[in-house]
Coordinates of N, CA and C in Angstrom, one line a residue:
T1 N 118.5 118.5 97.3 CA 118.7 117.0 97.4 C 118.7 116.4 96.0
L2 N 119.7 115.7 95.7 CA 119.8 114.9 94.4 C 119.8 113.4 94.9
D3 N 118.8 112.6 94.4 CA 118.7 111.3 94.9 C 118.3 110.3 93.8
K4 N 119.0 109.1 93.8 CA 118.7 108.1 92.9 C 118.8 106.8 93.7
A5 N 117.7 106.1 94.0 CA 117.7 104.9 94.7 C 118.2 103.7 93.9
P6 N 118.8 102.7 94.5 CA 119.2 101.6 93.7 C 118.0 100.9 93.0
D7 N 118.1 100.4 91.8 CA 117.0 99.7 91.2 C 116.7 98.3 91.8
T8 N 115.8 97.6 91.2 CA 115.4 96.3 91.8 C 116.3 95.1 91.4
S9 N 117.3 95.4 90.6 CA 118.2 94.3 90.2 C 119.0 93.8 91.4
A10 N 119.6 92.6 91.3 CA 120.3 92.0 92.4 C 121.5 92.9 92.9
W11 N 122.3 93.3 91.9 CA 123.4 94.2 92.2 C 123.0 95.6 91.6
S12 N 122.9 96.6 92.5 CA 122.5 97.9 92.0 C 123.2 99.0 92.8
A13 N 123.2 100.2 92.3 CA 123.8 101.3 93.0 C 122.9 102.6 92.7
G14 N 123.0 103.5 93.6 CA 122.4 104.8 93.5 C 123.2 105.8 94.3
Y15 N 122.6 106.9 94.5 CA 123.3 108.0 95.3 C 122.3 108.9 96.0
H16 N 122.9 109.6 97.0 CA 122.1 110.6 97.7 C 123.0 111.7 98.1
V17 N 122.7 112.9 97.6 CA 123.5 114.1 97.9 C 122.5 115.2 98.4
Q18 N 122.7 115.7 99.6 CA 121.9 116.8 100.1 C 122.9 117.9 100.5
M19 N 122.6 119.1 99.9 CA 123.5 120.2 100.2 C 122.8 121.2 101.0
L20 N 123.6 122.0 101.8 CA 123.1 123.1 102.6 C 123.7 124.4 102.2
M21 N 122.9 125.5 102.3 CA 123.4 126.8 102.0 C 123.0 127.7 103.1
G22 N 123.9 128.7 103.5 CA 123.6 129.6 104.5 C 124.1 129.3 105.8
P23 N 123.6 129.9 106.9 CA 124.1 129.7 108.3 C 124.0 128.3 108.7
G24 N 123.0 127.5 108.3 CA 123.0 126.1 108.7 C 124.2 125.3 108.1
A25 N 124.7 125.7 107.0 CA 125.9 125.0 106.4 C 127.1 125.3 107.3
V26 N 127.2 126.5 107.8 CA 128.4 126.9 108.7 C 128.3 126.0 109.9
K27 N 127.1 125.8 110.5 CA 127.0 125.1 111.7 C 127.3 123.6 111.5
R28 N 127.0 123.1 110.3 CA 127.2 121.7 110.0 C 128.7 121.3 110.0
G29 N 129.6 122.3 109.7 CA 131.0 122.0 109.7 C 131.5 121.1 108.6
T30 N 130.9 121.0 107.5 CA 131.3 120.2 106.4 C 131.5 121.0 105.1
G31 N 132.1 122.2 105.3 CA 132.2 123.1 104.2 C 132.9 122.5 103.0
L32 N 132.5 122.9 101.8 CA 133.1 122.4 100.6 C 134.4 123.1 100.2
I33 N 134.4 124.4 100.4 CA 135.6 125.1 100.0 C 136.6 125.3 101.1
A34 N 136.1 125.9 102.2 CA 136.9 126.0 103.4 C 136.0 126.1 104.6
S35 N 136.4 125.8 105.7 CA 135.5 125.8 106.9 C 135.8 127.0 107.7
P36 N 134.9 127.9 108.1 CA 133.5 127.7 107.8 C 133.1 128.2 106.4
S37 N 132.1 127.5 105.9 CA 131.6 127.8 104.5 C 130.1 127.8 104.5
E38 N 129.5 128.7 103.8 CA 128.1 128.7 103.7 C 127.5 127.8 102.6
F39 N 128.3 126.9 102.2 CA 127.9 125.9 101.2 C 128.5 124.6 101.7
A40 N 127.7 123.6 102.1 CA 128.2 122.3 102.6 C 127.3 121.1 102.3
F41 N 127.8 120.0 102.5 CA 127.1 118.7 102.3 C 126.4 118.4 103.7
N42 N 125.1 118.1 103.7 CA 124.5 117.5 104.8 C 124.7 116.0 104.8
E43 N 124.4 115.4 103.6 CA 124.7 114.0 103.4 C 125.2 113.8 101.9
A44 N 126.1 112.9 101.7 CA 126.6 112.7 100.3 C 127.2 111.3 100.3
Y45 N 126.4 110.3 99.8 CA 126.9 108.9 99.8 C 126.4 108.2 98.6
I46 N 127.2 107.1 98.3 CA 126.8 106.1 97.3 C 126.0 105.1 98.0
N47 N 124.9 104.6 97.4 CA 124.0 103.6 98.0 C 124.2 102.3 97.1
L48 N 124.7 101.3 97.8 CA 125.0 100.1 97.1 C 124.1 98.9 97.6
H49 N 123.5 98.2 96.7 CA 122.7 97.0 97.2 C 123.4 95.7 96.8
V50 N 123.7 94.9 97.7 CA 124.4 93.6 97.5 C 123.5 92.5 97.8
P51 N 123.3 91.5 96.9 CA 122.4 90.4 97.1 C 122.9 89.3 98.0
V52 N 123.1 89.6 99.3 CA 123.5 88.6 100.3 C 122.3 88.4 101.2
G53 N 121.8 87.2 101.4 CA 120.6 87.0 102.2 C 119.5 87.8 101.7
N54 N 118.9 88.6 102.6 CA 117.7 89.4 102.2 C 118.2 90.7 101.5
G55 N 119.5 90.9 101.3 CA 120.0 92.1 100.7 C 120.6 93.0 101.7
I56 N 121.9 93.4 101.5 CA 122.5 94.3 102.3 C 122.6 95.6 101.6
E57 N 122.3 96.7 102.2 CA 122.4 98.0 101.6 C 123.6 98.8 102.3
F58 N 124.5 99.3 101.5 CA 125.7 100.0 102.0 C 125.6 101.5 101.7
H59 N 125.9 102.3 102.6 CA 126.1 103.8 102.3 C 127.5 104.1 102.5
V60 N 128.2 104.6 101.4 CA 129.6 104.9 101.5 C 129.7 106.4 101.2
G61 N 130.2 107.1 102.2 CA 130.3 108.6 102.1 C 129.9 109.2 103.4
Q62 N 129.3 110.4 103.3 CA 128.8 111.1 104.5 C 127.3 110.8 104.7
F63 N 127.0 110.2 105.9 CA 125.6 109.9 106.2 C 125.2 110.3 107.6
G64 N 124.0 110.6 107.8 CA 123.5 110.9 109.1 C 123.7 109.8 110.1
T65 N 123.8 110.2 111.4 CA 124.0 109.1 112.4 C 122.7 108.3 112.6
F66 N 122.9 107.1 113.1 CA 121.7 106.2 113.3 C 121.0 106.7 114.6
N67 N 121.7 107.1 115.6 CA 121.2 107.3 116.9 C 120.7 108.8 117.1
G68 N 119.7 108.9 117.9 CA 119.2 110.2 118.2 C 117.8 110.5 117.7
Y69 N 117.0 111.1 118.5 CA 115.6 111.4 118.2 C 115.4 112.6 117.3
E70 N 116.3 113.6 117.5 CA 116.2 114.8 116.7 C 117.0 114.7 115.4
A71 N 116.5 115.2 114.3 CA 117.2 115.2 113.0 C 117.8 116.5 112.8
Y72 N 118.9 116.5 112.0 CA 119.6 117.8 111.7 C 118.7 118.6 110.8
D73 N 117.9 117.9 109.9 CA 117.0 118.7 109.0 C 115.8 119.1 109.9
T74 N 115.5 120.4 110.0 CA 114.5 120.9 110.9 C 113.1 120.3 110.5
Y75 N 112.8 120.1 109.2 CA 111.5 119.6 108.9 C 111.3 118.2 109.3
K76 N 112.3 117.4 109.6 CA 112.2 116.1 110.0 C 112.2 116.0 111.6
D77 N 112.5 117.1 112.2 CA 112.6 117.1 113.7 C 111.2 117.2 114.3
P78 N 110.8 116.2 115.2 CA 109.5 116.2 115.8 C 109.3 117.3 116.8
N79 N 110.3 118.0 117.2 CA 110.2 119.0 118.2 C 110.2 120.4 117.6
W80 N 109.7 121.4 118.3 CA 109.7 122.8 117.8 C 111.1 123.4 118.0
S81 N 111.8 123.0 119.0 CA 113.2 123.5 119.2 C 114.1 122.3 119.5
R82 N 115.4 122.5 119.7 CA 116.4 121.5 119.9 C 116.5 121.3 121.4
S83 N 116.8 120.0 121.8 CA 117.0 119.7 123.2 C 118.5 119.8 123.5
Y84 N 118.8 119.7 124.7 CA 120.2 119.8 125.2 C 121.0 118.7 124.5
G85 N 120.4 117.5 124.5 CA 121.1 116.3 123.9 C 121.5 116.5 122.5
F86 N 120.7 117.2 121.7 CA 121.0 117.4 120.3 C 122.4 118.0 120.1
F87 N 122.8 118.9 121.0 CA 124.0 119.6 120.8 C 125.2 118.9 121.3
N88 N 125.0 117.7 121.9 CA 126.1 116.9 122.4 C 126.3 115.6 121.7
E89 N 125.4 115.2 120.7 CA 125.6 114.0 120.0 C 126.2 114.2 118.6
T90 N 126.7 113.2 118.1 CA 127.2 113.3 116.7 C 126.0 113.4 115.8
S91 N 126.2 114.0 114.7 CA 125.1 114.2 113.8 C 125.3 113.6 112.4
A92 N 126.6 113.3 112.1 CA 126.9 112.7 110.8 C 128.3 112.0 110.9
H93 N 128.5 111.1 110.0 CA 129.8 110.4 109.9 C 130.2 110.3 108.4
T94 N 131.5 110.2 108.2 CA 132.0 109.9 106.9 C 132.6 108.6 107.0
G95 N 132.1 107.6 106.2 CA 132.6 106.2 106.3 C 131.7 105.3 105.6
V96 N 131.5 104.1 106.2 CA 130.7 103.1 105.6 C 129.6 102.6 106.6
A97 N 128.4 102.5 106.1 CA 127.3 102.0 107.0 C 126.6 100.8 106.2
A98 N 126.2 99.8 107.0 CA 125.5 98.7 106.4 C 124.1 98.5 107.0
F99 N 123.1 98.2 106.2 CA 121.7 98.0 106.7 C 121.3 96.6 106.2
Y100 N 120.7 95.9 107.2 CA 120.2 94.5 106.8 C 118.9 94.2 107.5
K101 N 117.9 93.8 106.8 CA 116.6 93.4 107.3 C 116.6 91.9 107.5
V102 N 116.8 91.4 108.7 CA 116.8 90.0 109.0 C 115.5 89.4 108.7
A103 N 114.4 90.0 109.2 CA 113.1 89.6 109.0 C 112.2 90.8 109.1
D104 N 110.9 90.6 108.9 CA 110.0 91.8 109.0 C 110.0 92.4 110.4
W105 N 110.4 91.7 111.4 CA 110.4 92.2 112.8 C 111.7 92.6 113.3
L106 N 112.8 92.4 112.5 CA 114.2 92.7 113.0 C 115.0 93.3 111.9
S107 N 115.6 94.5 112.2 CA 116.5 95.2 111.2 C 117.8 95.6 112.0
L108 N 118.9 95.5 111.3 CA 120.2 95.8 111.9 C 120.9 96.8 111.1
Q109 N 121.7 97.7 111.8 CA 122.5 98.7 111.2 C 123.8 98.7 111.8
T110 N 124.9 98.9 111.1 CA 126.2 99.0 111.7 C 127.1 99.9 110.8
G111 N 128.1 100.5 111.4 CA 128.9 101.3 110.6 C 130.2 101.7 111.3
V112 N 131.1 102.3 110.5 CA 132.4 102.8 111.0 C 132.6 104.1 110.2
G113 N 133.0 105.1 110.9 CA 133.3 106.4 110.2 C 134.2 107.3 111.1
N114 N 134.2 108.6 110.6 CA 135.0 109.5 111.4 C 134.3 109.9 112.7
V115 N 134.9 110.6 113.6 CA 134.3 110.9 114.9 C 133.3 112.1 114.9
G116 N 133.0 112.7 113.8 CA 132.1 113.9 113.8 C 131.5 114.1 112.4
P117 N 131.0 115.2 112.1 CA 131.0 116.4 113.0 C 130.0 116.3 114.1
F118 N 130.3 117.0 115.2 CA 129.4 117.1 116.3 C 128.6 118.4 116.2
N119 N 127.3 118.3 116.6 CA 126.5 119.5 116.5 C 127.0 120.6 117.3
S120 N 127.8 120.3 118.3 CA 128.4 121.4 119.2 C 129.5 122.1 118.5
Q121 N 129.7 121.8 117.2 CA 130.7 122.4 116.3 C 132.1 122.1 116.7
V122 N 132.4 121.0 117.4 CA 133.7 120.5 117.7 C 134.4 120.2 116.4
D123 N 135.6 120.6 116.2 CA 136.3 120.4 114.9 C 136.8 119.0 114.9
A124 N 136.1 118.1 114.2 CA 136.5 116.7 114.2 C 137.8 116.5 113.3
R125 N 138.1 117.5 112.4 CA 139.2 117.3 111.5 C 140.5 117.4 112.3
S126 N 140.5 117.8 113.5 CA 141.8 117.9 114.3 C 142.3 116.6 114.7
H127 N 141.5 115.5 114.5 CA 141.9 114.1 114.8 C 142.8 113.5 113.7
V128 N 143.6 112.6 114.2 CA 144.3 111.8 113.2 C 143.3 110.9 112.5
E129 N 143.7 110.5 111.2 CA 142.8 109.7 110.4 C 142.4 108.4 111.0
S130 N 143.2 107.8 111.9 CA 142.9 106.5 112.5 C 141.9 106.5 113.5
A131 N 141.5 107.7 114.0 CA 140.4 107.8 115.0 C 139.1 107.6 114.4
K132 N 138.4 106.5 114.8 CA 137.1 106.2 114.2 C 136.0 106.1 115.2
A133 N 134.8 106.3 114.7 CA 133.6 106.1 115.5 C 132.9 104.8 115.1
Y134 N 132.3 104.1 116.0 CA 131.7 102.8 115.6 C 130.2 102.9 116.0
L135 N 129.3 102.5 115.1 CA 127.9 102.7 115.2 C 127.2 101.3 115.1
A136 N 126.1 101.1 115.8 CA 125.3 99.9 115.7 C 123.9 100.3 116.2
M137 N 122.9 99.6 115.6 CA 121.6 99.7 116.0 C 120.8 98.5 115.6
F138 N 119.8 98.2 116.4 CA 118.8 97.1 116.0 C 117.4 97.7 116.2
T139 N 116.5 97.3 115.4 CA 115.1 97.7 115.5 C 114.2 96.5 115.5
L140 N 113.3 96.4 116.5 CA 112.3 95.4 116.5 C 111.0 96.1 116.1
T141 N 110.2 95.4 115.2 CA 109.0 96.0 114.7 C 107.8 95.0 114.9
A142 N 106.7 95.4 115.5 CA 105.6 94.5 115.8 C 104.9 94.1 114.5
P143 N 104.6 92.8 114.4 CA 104.0 92.3 113.2 C 102.5 92.6 113.1
D144 N 101.9 92.4 111.9 CA 100.5 92.7 111.7 C 99.6 91.9 112.7
S145 N 100.0 90.8 113.2 CA 99.2 90.0 114.1 C 99.0 90.7 115.5
W146 N 99.7 91.8 115.7 CA 99.6 92.5 117.0 C 98.4 93.5 117.0
G147 N 97.6 93.4 116.0 CA 96.4 94.3 116.0 C 96.7 95.8 115.9
W148 N 96.1 96.6 116.8 CA 96.4 98.0 116.7 C 97.8 98.4 116.9
M149 N 98.6 97.5 117.5 CA 100.0 97.8 117.8 C 100.9 97.5 116.6
K150 N 100.4 96.9 115.5 CA 101.2 96.6 114.4 C 102.0 97.8 113.9
G151 N 103.3 97.5 113.6 CA 104.1 98.6 113.2 C 104.8 99.3 114.3
A152 N 104.5 99.1 115.6 CA 105.2 99.7 116.7 C 106.6 99.2 116.7
S153 N 107.5 100.1 117.1 CA 108.9 99.7 117.0 C 109.7 100.1 118.3
L154 N 110.8 99.3 118.5 CA 111.7 99.6 119.6 C 113.1 99.5 119.0
S155 N 113.9 100.6 119.2 CA 115.3 100.6 118.6 C 116.2 100.9 119.8
A156 N 117.4 100.2 119.7 CA 118.5 100.5 120.6 C 119.8 100.6 119.8
G157 N 120.6 101.6 120.2 CA 121.8 101.8 119.4 C 123.0 102.3 120.2
Y158 N 124.1 102.4 119.6 CA 125.3 102.8 120.2 C 126.2 103.5 119.2
T159 N 126.8 104.6 119.6 CA 127.8 105.3 118.8 C 129.0 105.6 119.8
G160 N 130.2 105.2 119.4 CA 131.3 105.5 120.3 C 132.6 105.8 119.5
G161 N 133.4 106.6 120.2 CA 134.7 107.0 119.5 C 135.3 108.1 120.4
P162 N 136.5 108.5 120.0 CA 137.2 109.6 120.7 C 136.6 110.9 120.5
N163 N 136.6 111.8 121.5 CA 136.1 113.1 121.4 C 137.1 114.0 120.8
A164 N 136.7 114.7 119.8 CA 137.7 115.5 119.0 C 138.4 116.6 119.8
S165 N 137.8 117.1 120.9 CA 138.3 118.2 121.6 C 139.4 117.8 122.6
N166 N 139.2 116.6 123.2 CA 140.2 116.3 124.3 C 140.7 114.8 124.3
N167 N 140.4 114.1 123.2 CA 140.8 112.7 123.0 C 140.2 111.7 124.1
E168 N 139.2 112.1 124.8 CA 138.6 111.1 125.7 C 137.6 110.3 124.9
H169 N 137.3 109.1 125.3 CA 136.4 108.2 124.6 C 135.0 108.6 125.0
V170 N 134.1 108.7 124.0 CA 132.7 109.1 124.2 C 131.8 107.9 123.8
D171 N 130.9 107.5 124.7 CA 129.9 106.5 124.4 C 128.6 107.1 124.4
Q172 N 127.8 106.9 123.3 CA 126.4 107.5 123.2 C 125.5 106.3 123.0
W173 N 124.6 106.1 124.0 CA 123.6 105.0 123.9 C 122.2 105.6 123.6
Y174 N 121.5 104.9 122.8 CA 120.2 105.4 122.4 C 119.1 104.3 122.5
V175 N 118.0 104.6 123.1 CA 116.8 103.7 123.1 C 115.6 104.6 122.7
G176 N 114.9 104.2 121.7 CA 113.7 104.9 121.3 C 112.6 104.0 120.7
G177 N 111.5 104.5 120.6 CA 110.4 103.7 120.0 C 109.3 104.5 119.5
T178 N 108.4 103.8 118.7 CA 107.2 104.4 118.2 C 106.0 103.5 118.6
L179 N 104.9 104.1 118.8 CA 103.7 103.4 119.2 C 102.5 104.0 118.5
P180 N 101.9 103.2 117.6 CA 100.7 103.8 117.0 C 99.5 103.9 118.0
L181 N 98.7 104.9 117.8 CA 97.6 105.1 118.7 C 96.4 104.3 118.1
P182 N 95.5 103.7 119.0 CA 94.4 102.9 118.5 C 93.2 103.7 118.0
V183 N 93.4 105.0 117.9 CA 92.3 105.8 117.3 C 92.8 106.5 116.0
T184 N 91.8 106.8 115.2 CA 92.2 107.5 113.9 C 92.1 109.0 114.1

């Protein structure tokens, strides 16, 4: 991973590039040379900070999907193995995503990108360029005044677009949350 976060100035830019090598790169379906390739990008985007309101952060390039409990990176995955749902949801998009923190208790994410790659290894490149996936998510976070529940969160999101294998429309809904335990 090569990473440079935007600095603290009003207008700033950074980048994030995460590469994969080996069998995991083949499964990702984003080969650099030819597909399948044992060298691929997991994520590769430019990170732009725009001083509008509280500041909008844009990711332009390939980024991980907003929705889903399990991460493509195994070390980020809270489970020992993958669930059935992991192999049916999109895992990354190439496009533009925007992140905005309305207040300490509300964050919004939205984006538009290609329709894949899907973890089920559906070849998203078989689509015409005009086929797009649309992403949205909001997250509510409990304030410090909630005592032991401070920091608890509830997220709801949507990803939708045409399925690369049969041109049917796919809607993926997500609801998830975190709850801190009152014990140390």
